[in-house]
XYZ file of N, CA and C in Angstrom:
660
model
N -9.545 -15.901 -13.671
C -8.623 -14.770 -13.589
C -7.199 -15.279 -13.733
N -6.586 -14.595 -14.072
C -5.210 -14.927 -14.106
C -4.334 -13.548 -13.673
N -3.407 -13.647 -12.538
C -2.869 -12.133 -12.178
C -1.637 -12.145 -12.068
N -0.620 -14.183 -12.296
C 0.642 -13.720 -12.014
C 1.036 -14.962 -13.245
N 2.216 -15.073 -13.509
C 2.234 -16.044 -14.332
C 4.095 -16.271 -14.658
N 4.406 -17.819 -15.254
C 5.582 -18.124 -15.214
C 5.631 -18.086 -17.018
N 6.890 -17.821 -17.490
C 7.236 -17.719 -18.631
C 8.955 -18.212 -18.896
N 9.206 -19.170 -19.360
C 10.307 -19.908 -19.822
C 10.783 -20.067 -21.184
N 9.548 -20.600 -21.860
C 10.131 -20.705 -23.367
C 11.474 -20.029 -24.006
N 11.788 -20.565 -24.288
C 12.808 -19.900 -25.055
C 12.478 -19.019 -26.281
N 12.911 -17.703 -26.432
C 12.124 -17.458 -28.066
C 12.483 -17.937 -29.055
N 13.564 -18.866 -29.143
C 14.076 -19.414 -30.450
C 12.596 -20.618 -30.523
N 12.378 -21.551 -29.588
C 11.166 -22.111 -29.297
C 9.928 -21.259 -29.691
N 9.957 -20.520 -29.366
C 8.139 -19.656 -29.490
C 8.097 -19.400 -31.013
N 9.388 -19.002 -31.920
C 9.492 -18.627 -32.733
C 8.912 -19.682 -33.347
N 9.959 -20.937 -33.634
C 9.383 -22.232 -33.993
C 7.786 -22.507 -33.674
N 7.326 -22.381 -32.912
C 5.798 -23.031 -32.473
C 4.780 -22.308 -32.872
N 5.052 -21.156 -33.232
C 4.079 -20.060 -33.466
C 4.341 -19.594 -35.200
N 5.546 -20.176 -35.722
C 5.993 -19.675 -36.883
C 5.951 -18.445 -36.962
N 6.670 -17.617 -36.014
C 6.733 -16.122 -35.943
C 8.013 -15.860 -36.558
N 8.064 -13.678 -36.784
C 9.249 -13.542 -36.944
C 9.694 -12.992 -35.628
N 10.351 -12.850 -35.021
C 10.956 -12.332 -33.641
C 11.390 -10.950 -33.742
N 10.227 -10.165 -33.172
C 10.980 -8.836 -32.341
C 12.666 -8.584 -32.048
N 13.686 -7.373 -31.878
C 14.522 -7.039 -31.437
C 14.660 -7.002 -30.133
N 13.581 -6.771 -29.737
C 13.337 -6.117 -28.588
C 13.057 -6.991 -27.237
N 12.860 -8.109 -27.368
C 12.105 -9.456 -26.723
C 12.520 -9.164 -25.046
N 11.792 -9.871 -24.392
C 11.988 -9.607 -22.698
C 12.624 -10.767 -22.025
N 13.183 -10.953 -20.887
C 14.468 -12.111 -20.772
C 13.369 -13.082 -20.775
N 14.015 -14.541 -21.361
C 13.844 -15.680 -21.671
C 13.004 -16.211 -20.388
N 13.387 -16.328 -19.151
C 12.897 -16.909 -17.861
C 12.643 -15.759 -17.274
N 11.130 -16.416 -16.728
C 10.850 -15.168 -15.341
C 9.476 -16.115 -14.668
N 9.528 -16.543 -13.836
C 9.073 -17.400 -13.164
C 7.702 -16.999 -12.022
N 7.773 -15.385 -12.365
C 6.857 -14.729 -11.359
C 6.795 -13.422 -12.032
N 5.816 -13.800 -13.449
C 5.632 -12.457 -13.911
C 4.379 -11.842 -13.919
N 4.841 -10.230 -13.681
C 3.511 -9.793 -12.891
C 3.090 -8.818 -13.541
N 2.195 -8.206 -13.340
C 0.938 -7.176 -13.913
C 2.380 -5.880 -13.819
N 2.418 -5.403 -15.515
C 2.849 -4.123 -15.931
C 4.321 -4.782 -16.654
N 5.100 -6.215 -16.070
C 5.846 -6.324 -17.048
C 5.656 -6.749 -17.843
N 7.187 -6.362 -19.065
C 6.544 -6.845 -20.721
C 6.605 -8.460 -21.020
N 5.862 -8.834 -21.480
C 5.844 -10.222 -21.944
C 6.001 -10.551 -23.449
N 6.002 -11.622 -23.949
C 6.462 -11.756 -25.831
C 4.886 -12.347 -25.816
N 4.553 -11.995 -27.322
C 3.161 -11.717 -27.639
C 3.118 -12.114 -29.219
N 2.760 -12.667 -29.937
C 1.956 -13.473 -31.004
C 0.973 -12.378 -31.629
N 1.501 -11.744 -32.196
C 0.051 -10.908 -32.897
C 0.635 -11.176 -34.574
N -0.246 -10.921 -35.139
C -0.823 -10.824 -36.770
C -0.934 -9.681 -37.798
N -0.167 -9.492 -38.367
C -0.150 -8.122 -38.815
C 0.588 -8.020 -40.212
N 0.137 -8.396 -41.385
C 0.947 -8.854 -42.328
C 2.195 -10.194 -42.470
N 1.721 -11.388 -41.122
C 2.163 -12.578 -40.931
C 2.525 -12.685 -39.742
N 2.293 -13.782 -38.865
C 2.929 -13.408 -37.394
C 4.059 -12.708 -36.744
N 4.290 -11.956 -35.622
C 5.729 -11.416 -35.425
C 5.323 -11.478 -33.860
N 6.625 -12.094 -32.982
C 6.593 -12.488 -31.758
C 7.203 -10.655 -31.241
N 6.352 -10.274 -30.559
C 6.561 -9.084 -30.044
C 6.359 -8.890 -28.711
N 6.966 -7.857 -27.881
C 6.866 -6.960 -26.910
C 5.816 -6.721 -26.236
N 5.143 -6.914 -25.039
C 3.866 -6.108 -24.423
C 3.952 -5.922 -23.245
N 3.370 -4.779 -22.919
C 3.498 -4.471 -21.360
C 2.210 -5.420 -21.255
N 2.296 -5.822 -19.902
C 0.841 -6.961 -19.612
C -0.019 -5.854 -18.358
N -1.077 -5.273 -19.185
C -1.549 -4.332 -18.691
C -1.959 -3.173 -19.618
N -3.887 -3.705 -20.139
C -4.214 -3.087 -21.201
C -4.616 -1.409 -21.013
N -3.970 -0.832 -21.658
C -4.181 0.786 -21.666
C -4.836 0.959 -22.691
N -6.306 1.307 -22.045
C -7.131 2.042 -23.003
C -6.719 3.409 -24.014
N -7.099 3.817 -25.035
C -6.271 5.147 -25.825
C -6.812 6.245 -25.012
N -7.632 6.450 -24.205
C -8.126 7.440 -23.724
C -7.616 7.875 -22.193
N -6.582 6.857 -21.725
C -5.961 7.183 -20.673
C -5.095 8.196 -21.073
N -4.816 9.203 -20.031
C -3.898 10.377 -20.083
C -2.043 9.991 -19.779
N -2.577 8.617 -18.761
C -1.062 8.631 -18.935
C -1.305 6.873 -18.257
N -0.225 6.235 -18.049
C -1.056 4.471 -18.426
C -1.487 4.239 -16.538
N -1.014 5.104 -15.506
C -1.924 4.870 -14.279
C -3.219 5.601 -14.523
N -3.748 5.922 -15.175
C -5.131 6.705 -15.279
C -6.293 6.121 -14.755
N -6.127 5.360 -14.711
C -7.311 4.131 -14.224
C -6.876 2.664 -13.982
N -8.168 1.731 -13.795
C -7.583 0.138 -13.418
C -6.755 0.031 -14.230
N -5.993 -0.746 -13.544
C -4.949 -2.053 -14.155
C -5.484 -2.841 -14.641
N -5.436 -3.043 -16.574
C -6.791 -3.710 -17.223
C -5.738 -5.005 -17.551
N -5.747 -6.119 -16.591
C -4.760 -7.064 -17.134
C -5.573 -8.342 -17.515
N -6.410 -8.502 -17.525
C -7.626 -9.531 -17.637
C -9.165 -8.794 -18.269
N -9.361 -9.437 -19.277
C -10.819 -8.450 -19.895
C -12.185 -9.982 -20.332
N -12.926 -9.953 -19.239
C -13.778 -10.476 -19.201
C -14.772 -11.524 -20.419
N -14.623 -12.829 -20.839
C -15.228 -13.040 -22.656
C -16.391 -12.610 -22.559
N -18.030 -12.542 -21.328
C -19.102 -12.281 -21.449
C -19.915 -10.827 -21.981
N -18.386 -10.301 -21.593
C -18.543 -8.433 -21.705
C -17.500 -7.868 -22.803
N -16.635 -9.096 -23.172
C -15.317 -8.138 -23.975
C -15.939 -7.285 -24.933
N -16.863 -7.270 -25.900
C -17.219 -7.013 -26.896
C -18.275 -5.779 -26.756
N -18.536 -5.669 -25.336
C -19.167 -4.533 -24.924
C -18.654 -3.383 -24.679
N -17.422 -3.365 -23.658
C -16.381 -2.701 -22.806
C -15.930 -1.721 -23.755
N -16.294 -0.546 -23.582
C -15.534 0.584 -24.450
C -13.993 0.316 -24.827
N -13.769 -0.441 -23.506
C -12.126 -0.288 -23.696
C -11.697 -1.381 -24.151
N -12.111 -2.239 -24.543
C -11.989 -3.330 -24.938
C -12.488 -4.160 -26.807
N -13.675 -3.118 -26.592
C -14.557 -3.957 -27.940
C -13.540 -3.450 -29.577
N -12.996 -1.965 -29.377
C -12.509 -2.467 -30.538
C -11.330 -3.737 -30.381
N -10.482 -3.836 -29.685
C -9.656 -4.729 -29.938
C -9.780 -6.008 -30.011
N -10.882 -6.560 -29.245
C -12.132 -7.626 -29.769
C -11.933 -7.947 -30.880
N -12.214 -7.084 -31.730
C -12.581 -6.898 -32.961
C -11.523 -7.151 -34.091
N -10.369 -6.263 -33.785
C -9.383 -5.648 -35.100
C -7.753 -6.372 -34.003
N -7.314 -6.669 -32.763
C -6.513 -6.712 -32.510
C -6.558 -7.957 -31.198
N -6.904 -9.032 -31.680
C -6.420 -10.420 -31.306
C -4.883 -10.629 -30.943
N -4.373 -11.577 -30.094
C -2.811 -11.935 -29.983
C -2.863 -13.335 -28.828
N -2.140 -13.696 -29.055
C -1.916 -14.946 -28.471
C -0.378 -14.949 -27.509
N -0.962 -15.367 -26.265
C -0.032 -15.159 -24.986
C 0.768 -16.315 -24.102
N 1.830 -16.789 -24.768
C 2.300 -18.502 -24.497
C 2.916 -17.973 -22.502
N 2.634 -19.228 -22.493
C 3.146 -18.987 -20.744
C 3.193 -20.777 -20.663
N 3.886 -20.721 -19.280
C 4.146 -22.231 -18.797
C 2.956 -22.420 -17.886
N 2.358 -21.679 -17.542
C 2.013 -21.793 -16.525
C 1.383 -20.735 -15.465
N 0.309 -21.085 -14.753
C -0.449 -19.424 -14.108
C 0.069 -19.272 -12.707
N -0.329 -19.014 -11.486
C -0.679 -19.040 -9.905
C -2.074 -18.383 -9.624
N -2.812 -18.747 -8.922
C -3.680 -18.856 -8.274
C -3.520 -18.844 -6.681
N -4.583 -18.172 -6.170
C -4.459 -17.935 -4.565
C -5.881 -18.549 -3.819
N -5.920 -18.731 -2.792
C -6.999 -19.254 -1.958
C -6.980 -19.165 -0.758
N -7.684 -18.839 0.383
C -7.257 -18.814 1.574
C -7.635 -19.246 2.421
N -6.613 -19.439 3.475
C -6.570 -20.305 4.887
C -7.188 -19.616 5.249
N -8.018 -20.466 6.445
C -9.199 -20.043 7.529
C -8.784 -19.318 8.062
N -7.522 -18.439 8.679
C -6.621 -17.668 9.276
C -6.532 -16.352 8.236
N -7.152 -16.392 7.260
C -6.886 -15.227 6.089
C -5.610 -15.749 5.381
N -4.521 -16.429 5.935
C -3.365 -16.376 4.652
C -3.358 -16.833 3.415
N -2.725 -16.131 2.469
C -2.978 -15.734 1.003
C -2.358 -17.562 0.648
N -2.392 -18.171 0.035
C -1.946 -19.754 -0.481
C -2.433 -19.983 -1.873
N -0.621 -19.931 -2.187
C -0.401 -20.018 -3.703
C -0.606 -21.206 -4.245
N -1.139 -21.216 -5.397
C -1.301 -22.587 -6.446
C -0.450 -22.372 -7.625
N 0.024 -23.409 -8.065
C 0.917 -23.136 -9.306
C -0.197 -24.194 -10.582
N -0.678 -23.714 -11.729
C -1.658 -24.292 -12.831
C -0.982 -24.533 -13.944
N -0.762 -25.510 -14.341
C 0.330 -25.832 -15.537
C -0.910 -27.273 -16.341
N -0.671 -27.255 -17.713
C -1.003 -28.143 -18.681
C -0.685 -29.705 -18.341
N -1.584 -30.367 -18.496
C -1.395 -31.956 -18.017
C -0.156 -32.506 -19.174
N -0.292 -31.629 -20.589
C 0.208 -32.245 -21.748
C 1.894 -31.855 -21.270
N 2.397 -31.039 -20.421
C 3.598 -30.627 -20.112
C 3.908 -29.407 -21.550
N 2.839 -29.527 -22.360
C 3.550 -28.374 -22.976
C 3.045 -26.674 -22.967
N 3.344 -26.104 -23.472
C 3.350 -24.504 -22.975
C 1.739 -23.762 -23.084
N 1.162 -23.164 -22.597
C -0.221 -23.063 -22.436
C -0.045 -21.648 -23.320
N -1.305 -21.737 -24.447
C -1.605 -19.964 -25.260
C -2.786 -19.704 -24.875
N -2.559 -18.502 -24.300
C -3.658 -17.581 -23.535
C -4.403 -16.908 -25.173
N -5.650 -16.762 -24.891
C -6.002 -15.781 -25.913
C -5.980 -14.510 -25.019
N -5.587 -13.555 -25.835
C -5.136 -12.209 -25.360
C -5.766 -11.190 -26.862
N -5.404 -9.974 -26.104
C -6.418 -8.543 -26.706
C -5.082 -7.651 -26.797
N -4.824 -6.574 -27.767
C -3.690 -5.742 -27.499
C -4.102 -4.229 -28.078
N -3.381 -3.535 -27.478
C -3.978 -2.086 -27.984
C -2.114 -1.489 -27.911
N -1.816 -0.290 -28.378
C -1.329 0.349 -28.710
C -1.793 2.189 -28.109
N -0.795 2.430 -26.723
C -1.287 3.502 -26.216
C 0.436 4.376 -26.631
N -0.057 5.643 -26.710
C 0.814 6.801 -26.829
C 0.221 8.234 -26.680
N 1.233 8.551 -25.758
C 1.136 10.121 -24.827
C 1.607 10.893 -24.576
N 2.542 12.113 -24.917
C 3.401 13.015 -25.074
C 5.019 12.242 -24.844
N 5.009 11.463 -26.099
C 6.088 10.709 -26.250
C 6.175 9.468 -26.127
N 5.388 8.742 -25.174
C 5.783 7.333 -24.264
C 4.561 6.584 -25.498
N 5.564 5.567 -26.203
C 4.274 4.559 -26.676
C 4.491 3.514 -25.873
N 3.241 2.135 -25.966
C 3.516 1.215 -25.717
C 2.384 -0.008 -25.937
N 3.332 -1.138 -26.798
C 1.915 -1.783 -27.020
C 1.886 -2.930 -25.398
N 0.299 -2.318 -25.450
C -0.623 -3.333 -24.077
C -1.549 -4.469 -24.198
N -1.168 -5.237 -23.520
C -2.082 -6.594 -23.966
C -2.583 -7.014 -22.311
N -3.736 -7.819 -22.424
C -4.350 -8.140 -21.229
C -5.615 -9.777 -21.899
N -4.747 -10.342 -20.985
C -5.741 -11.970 -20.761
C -6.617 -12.007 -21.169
N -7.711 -12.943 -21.963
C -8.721 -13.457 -21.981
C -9.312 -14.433 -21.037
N -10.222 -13.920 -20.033
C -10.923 -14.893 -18.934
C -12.244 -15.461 -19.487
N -12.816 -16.626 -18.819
C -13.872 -16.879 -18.746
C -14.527 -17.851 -17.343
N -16.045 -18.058 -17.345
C -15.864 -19.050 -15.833
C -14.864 -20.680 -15.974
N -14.497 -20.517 -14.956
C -13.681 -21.671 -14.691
C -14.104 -22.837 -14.811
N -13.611 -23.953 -15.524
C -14.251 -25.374 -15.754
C -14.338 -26.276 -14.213
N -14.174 -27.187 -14.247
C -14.465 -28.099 -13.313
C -13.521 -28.059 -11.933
N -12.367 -28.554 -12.819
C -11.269 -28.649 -12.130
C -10.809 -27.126 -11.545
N -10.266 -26.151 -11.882
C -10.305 -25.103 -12.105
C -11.346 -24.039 -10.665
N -12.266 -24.814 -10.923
C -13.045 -24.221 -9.801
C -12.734 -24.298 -8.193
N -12.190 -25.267 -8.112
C -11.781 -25.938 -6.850
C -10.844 -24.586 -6.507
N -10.290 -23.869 -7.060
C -9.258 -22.732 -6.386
C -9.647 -21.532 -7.066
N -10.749 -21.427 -7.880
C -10.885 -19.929 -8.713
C -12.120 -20.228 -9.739
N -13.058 -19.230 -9.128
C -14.109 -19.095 -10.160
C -13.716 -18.825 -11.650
N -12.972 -18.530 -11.795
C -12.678 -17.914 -13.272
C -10.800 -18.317 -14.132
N -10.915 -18.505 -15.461
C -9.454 -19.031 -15.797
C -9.475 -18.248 -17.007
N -8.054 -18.285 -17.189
C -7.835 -17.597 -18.626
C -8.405 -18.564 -19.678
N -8.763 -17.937 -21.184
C -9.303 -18.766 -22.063
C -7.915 -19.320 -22.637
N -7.615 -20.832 -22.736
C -6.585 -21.117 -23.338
C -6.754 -21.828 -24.590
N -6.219 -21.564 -25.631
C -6.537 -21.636 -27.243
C -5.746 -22.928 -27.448
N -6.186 -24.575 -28.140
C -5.177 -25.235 -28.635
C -5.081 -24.807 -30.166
N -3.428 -25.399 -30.550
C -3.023 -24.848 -31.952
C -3.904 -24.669 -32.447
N -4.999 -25.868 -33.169
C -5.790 -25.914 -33.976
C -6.706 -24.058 -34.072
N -6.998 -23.397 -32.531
C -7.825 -21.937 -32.341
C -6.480 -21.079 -33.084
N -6.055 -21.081 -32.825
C -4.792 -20.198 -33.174
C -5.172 -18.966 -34.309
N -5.469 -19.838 -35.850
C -5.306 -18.517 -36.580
C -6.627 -18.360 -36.433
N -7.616 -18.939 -35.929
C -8.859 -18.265 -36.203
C -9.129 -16.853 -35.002
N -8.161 -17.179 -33.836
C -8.192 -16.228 -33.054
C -7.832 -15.096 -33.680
N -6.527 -15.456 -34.434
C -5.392 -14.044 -34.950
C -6.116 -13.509 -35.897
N -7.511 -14.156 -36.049
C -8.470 -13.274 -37.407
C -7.923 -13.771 -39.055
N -6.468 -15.080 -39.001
C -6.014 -15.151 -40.408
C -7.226 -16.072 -41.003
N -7.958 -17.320 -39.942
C -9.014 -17.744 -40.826
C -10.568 -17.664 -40.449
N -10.857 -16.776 -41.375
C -11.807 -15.964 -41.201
C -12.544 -15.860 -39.679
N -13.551 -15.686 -39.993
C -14.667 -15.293 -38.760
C -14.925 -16.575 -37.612
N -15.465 -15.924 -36.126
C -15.982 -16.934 -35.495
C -14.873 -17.154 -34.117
N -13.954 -16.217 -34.217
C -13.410 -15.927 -32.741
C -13.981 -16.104 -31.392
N -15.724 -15.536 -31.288
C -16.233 -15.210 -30.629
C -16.356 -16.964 -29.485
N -16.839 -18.000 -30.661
C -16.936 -18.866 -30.355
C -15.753 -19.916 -29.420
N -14.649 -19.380 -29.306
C -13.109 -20.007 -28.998
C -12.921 -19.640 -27.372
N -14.006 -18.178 -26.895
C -13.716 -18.106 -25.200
C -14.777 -18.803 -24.898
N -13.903 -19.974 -24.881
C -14.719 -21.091 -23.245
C -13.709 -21.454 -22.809
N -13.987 -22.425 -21.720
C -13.237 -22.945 -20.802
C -12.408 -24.373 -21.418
N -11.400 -24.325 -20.912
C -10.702 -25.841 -21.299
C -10.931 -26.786 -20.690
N -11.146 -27.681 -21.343
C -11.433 -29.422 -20.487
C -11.149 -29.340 -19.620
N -11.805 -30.291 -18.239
C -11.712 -30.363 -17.338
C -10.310 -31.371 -17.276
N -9.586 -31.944 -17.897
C -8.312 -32.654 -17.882
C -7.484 -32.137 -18.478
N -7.608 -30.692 -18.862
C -6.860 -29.814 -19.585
C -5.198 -29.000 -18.944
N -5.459 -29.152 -17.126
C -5.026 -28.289 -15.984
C -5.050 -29.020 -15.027
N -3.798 -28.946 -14.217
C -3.449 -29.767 -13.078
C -3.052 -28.642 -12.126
N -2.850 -28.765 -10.829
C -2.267 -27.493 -9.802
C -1.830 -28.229 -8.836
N -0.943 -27.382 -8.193
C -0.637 -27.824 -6.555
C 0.016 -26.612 -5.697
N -0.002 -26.733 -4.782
C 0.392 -25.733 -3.597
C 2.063 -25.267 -3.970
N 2.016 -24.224 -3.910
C 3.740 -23.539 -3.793
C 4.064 -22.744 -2.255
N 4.899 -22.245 -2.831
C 5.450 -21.387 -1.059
C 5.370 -20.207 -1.203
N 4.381 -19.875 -0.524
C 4.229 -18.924 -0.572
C 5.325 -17.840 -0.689
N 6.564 -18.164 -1.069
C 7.581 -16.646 -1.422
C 6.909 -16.281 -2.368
N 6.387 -17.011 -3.134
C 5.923 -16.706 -4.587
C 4.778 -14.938 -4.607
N 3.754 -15.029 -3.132
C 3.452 -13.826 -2.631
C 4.076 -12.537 -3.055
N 4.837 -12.265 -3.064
C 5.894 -10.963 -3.261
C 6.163 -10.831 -4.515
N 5.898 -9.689 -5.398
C 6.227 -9.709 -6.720
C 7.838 -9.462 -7.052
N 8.874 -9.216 -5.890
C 9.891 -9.094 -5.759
C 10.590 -10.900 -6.367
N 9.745 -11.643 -5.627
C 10.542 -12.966 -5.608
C 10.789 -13.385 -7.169
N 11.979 -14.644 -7.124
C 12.035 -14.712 -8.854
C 12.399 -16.102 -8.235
N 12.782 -17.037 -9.524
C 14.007 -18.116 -9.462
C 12.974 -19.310 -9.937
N 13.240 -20.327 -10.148
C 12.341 -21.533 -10.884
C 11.795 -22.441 -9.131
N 12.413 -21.975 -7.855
C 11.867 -22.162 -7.391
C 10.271 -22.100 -7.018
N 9.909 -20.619 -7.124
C 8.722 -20.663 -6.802
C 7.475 -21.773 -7.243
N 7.938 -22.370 -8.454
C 6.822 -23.445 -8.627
C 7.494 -24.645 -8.364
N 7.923 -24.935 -7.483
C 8.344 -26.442 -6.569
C 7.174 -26.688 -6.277
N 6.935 -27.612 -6.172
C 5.677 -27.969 -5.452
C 6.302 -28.500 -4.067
N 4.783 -28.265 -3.083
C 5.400 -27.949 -1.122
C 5.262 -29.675 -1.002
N 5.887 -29.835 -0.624
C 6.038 -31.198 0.151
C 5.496 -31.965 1.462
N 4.901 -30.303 2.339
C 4.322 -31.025 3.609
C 2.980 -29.950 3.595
């Protein structure tokens, strides 16, 4: 699962790495604690890459208005292709979701919630495979995108049954559908030396909190 996540890149960077063209519209550069419903920059394919806009939080077309139902921010690889709400975009609307980095929770014998911060051993920026749809409703459009999960590898397990599927370059266009078929094959899990973690402070809890603090790692 993945439910909160840090985002830094710069888009002049994403632009470069992804060979995109860049949206107008893009969402601020740093946000260190981004959470389910804000927009994130997004990698989709559509007559050549273009780094775009998404609310993170997939709205099915059949919602009446985008609280209509769950908060679809994560869509399962064992079932994606099943899920009404999900299988066409499976299919026709692939995108790729750069982040620095996830959080993860686990808890003390006492119940308290204890944050993990999950970042790439390579230090460089992790691409989520992601799903996007396009909802609109007496006026309000908005394109929605939501995570690709699968079970959690080795490492990974130690704090969470389940991780986002993360794509290296090489998955890239075969995800975005530019070379040909066989997507299906790309949600698994990443090496077990793929992901490193460690404990944060819990401010990170509060979707209010921001600042590059939250992924310090705790010291005692």
């Amino acid at each position: 699962m993945c439910g909160r996540m840090a985002i830094t890149l710069p888009h002049e960077a994403m632009v470069q790495v992804f060979d995109a063209v860049p949206s107008n519209d893009l969402p601020p550069q740093e946000n260190y604690n981004v959470c389910p419903t804000d927009p994130v920059a997004v990698v989709a394919s559509d007559q050549g890459r273009r780094l775009r806009t998404m609310r993170w939080g997939f709205i099915p077309h059949w919602y009446k208005k985008p609280n209509d139902g769950p908060l679809l921010i994560n869509a399962r690889s064992e079932t994606i292709a099943e899920k009404p709400a999900f299988r066409a975009a499976c299919r026709e609307r692939r995108c790729l979701i750069p982040a620095d980095g996830f959080y993860e929770w686990t808890k003390a014998p006492e119940g308290a919630r204890l944050p993990w911060y999950i970042h790439p051993n390579d230090m460089g920026p992790l691409t989520f495979a992601g799903i996007w749809q396009s909802w609109s409703k007496d006026g309000e459009t908005f394109d929605t995108c939501a995570i690709v999960t699968t079970p959690a590898n080795d490492t990974m397990s130690q704090i969470h049954h389940r991780m986002p599927v993360i794509l290296p370059t090489s998955d890239w266009s075969k995800w975005l559908g530019e070379d040909g078929k066989g997507a299906a094959t790309l949600m698994r899990a990443a090496p077990n030396d793929a992901l490193s973690f460690f404990r944060v402070d819990t401010a990170v809890n509060s979707n209010r909190a921001s600042g590059a603090q939250l992924r310090d790692p705790m010291t005692d």
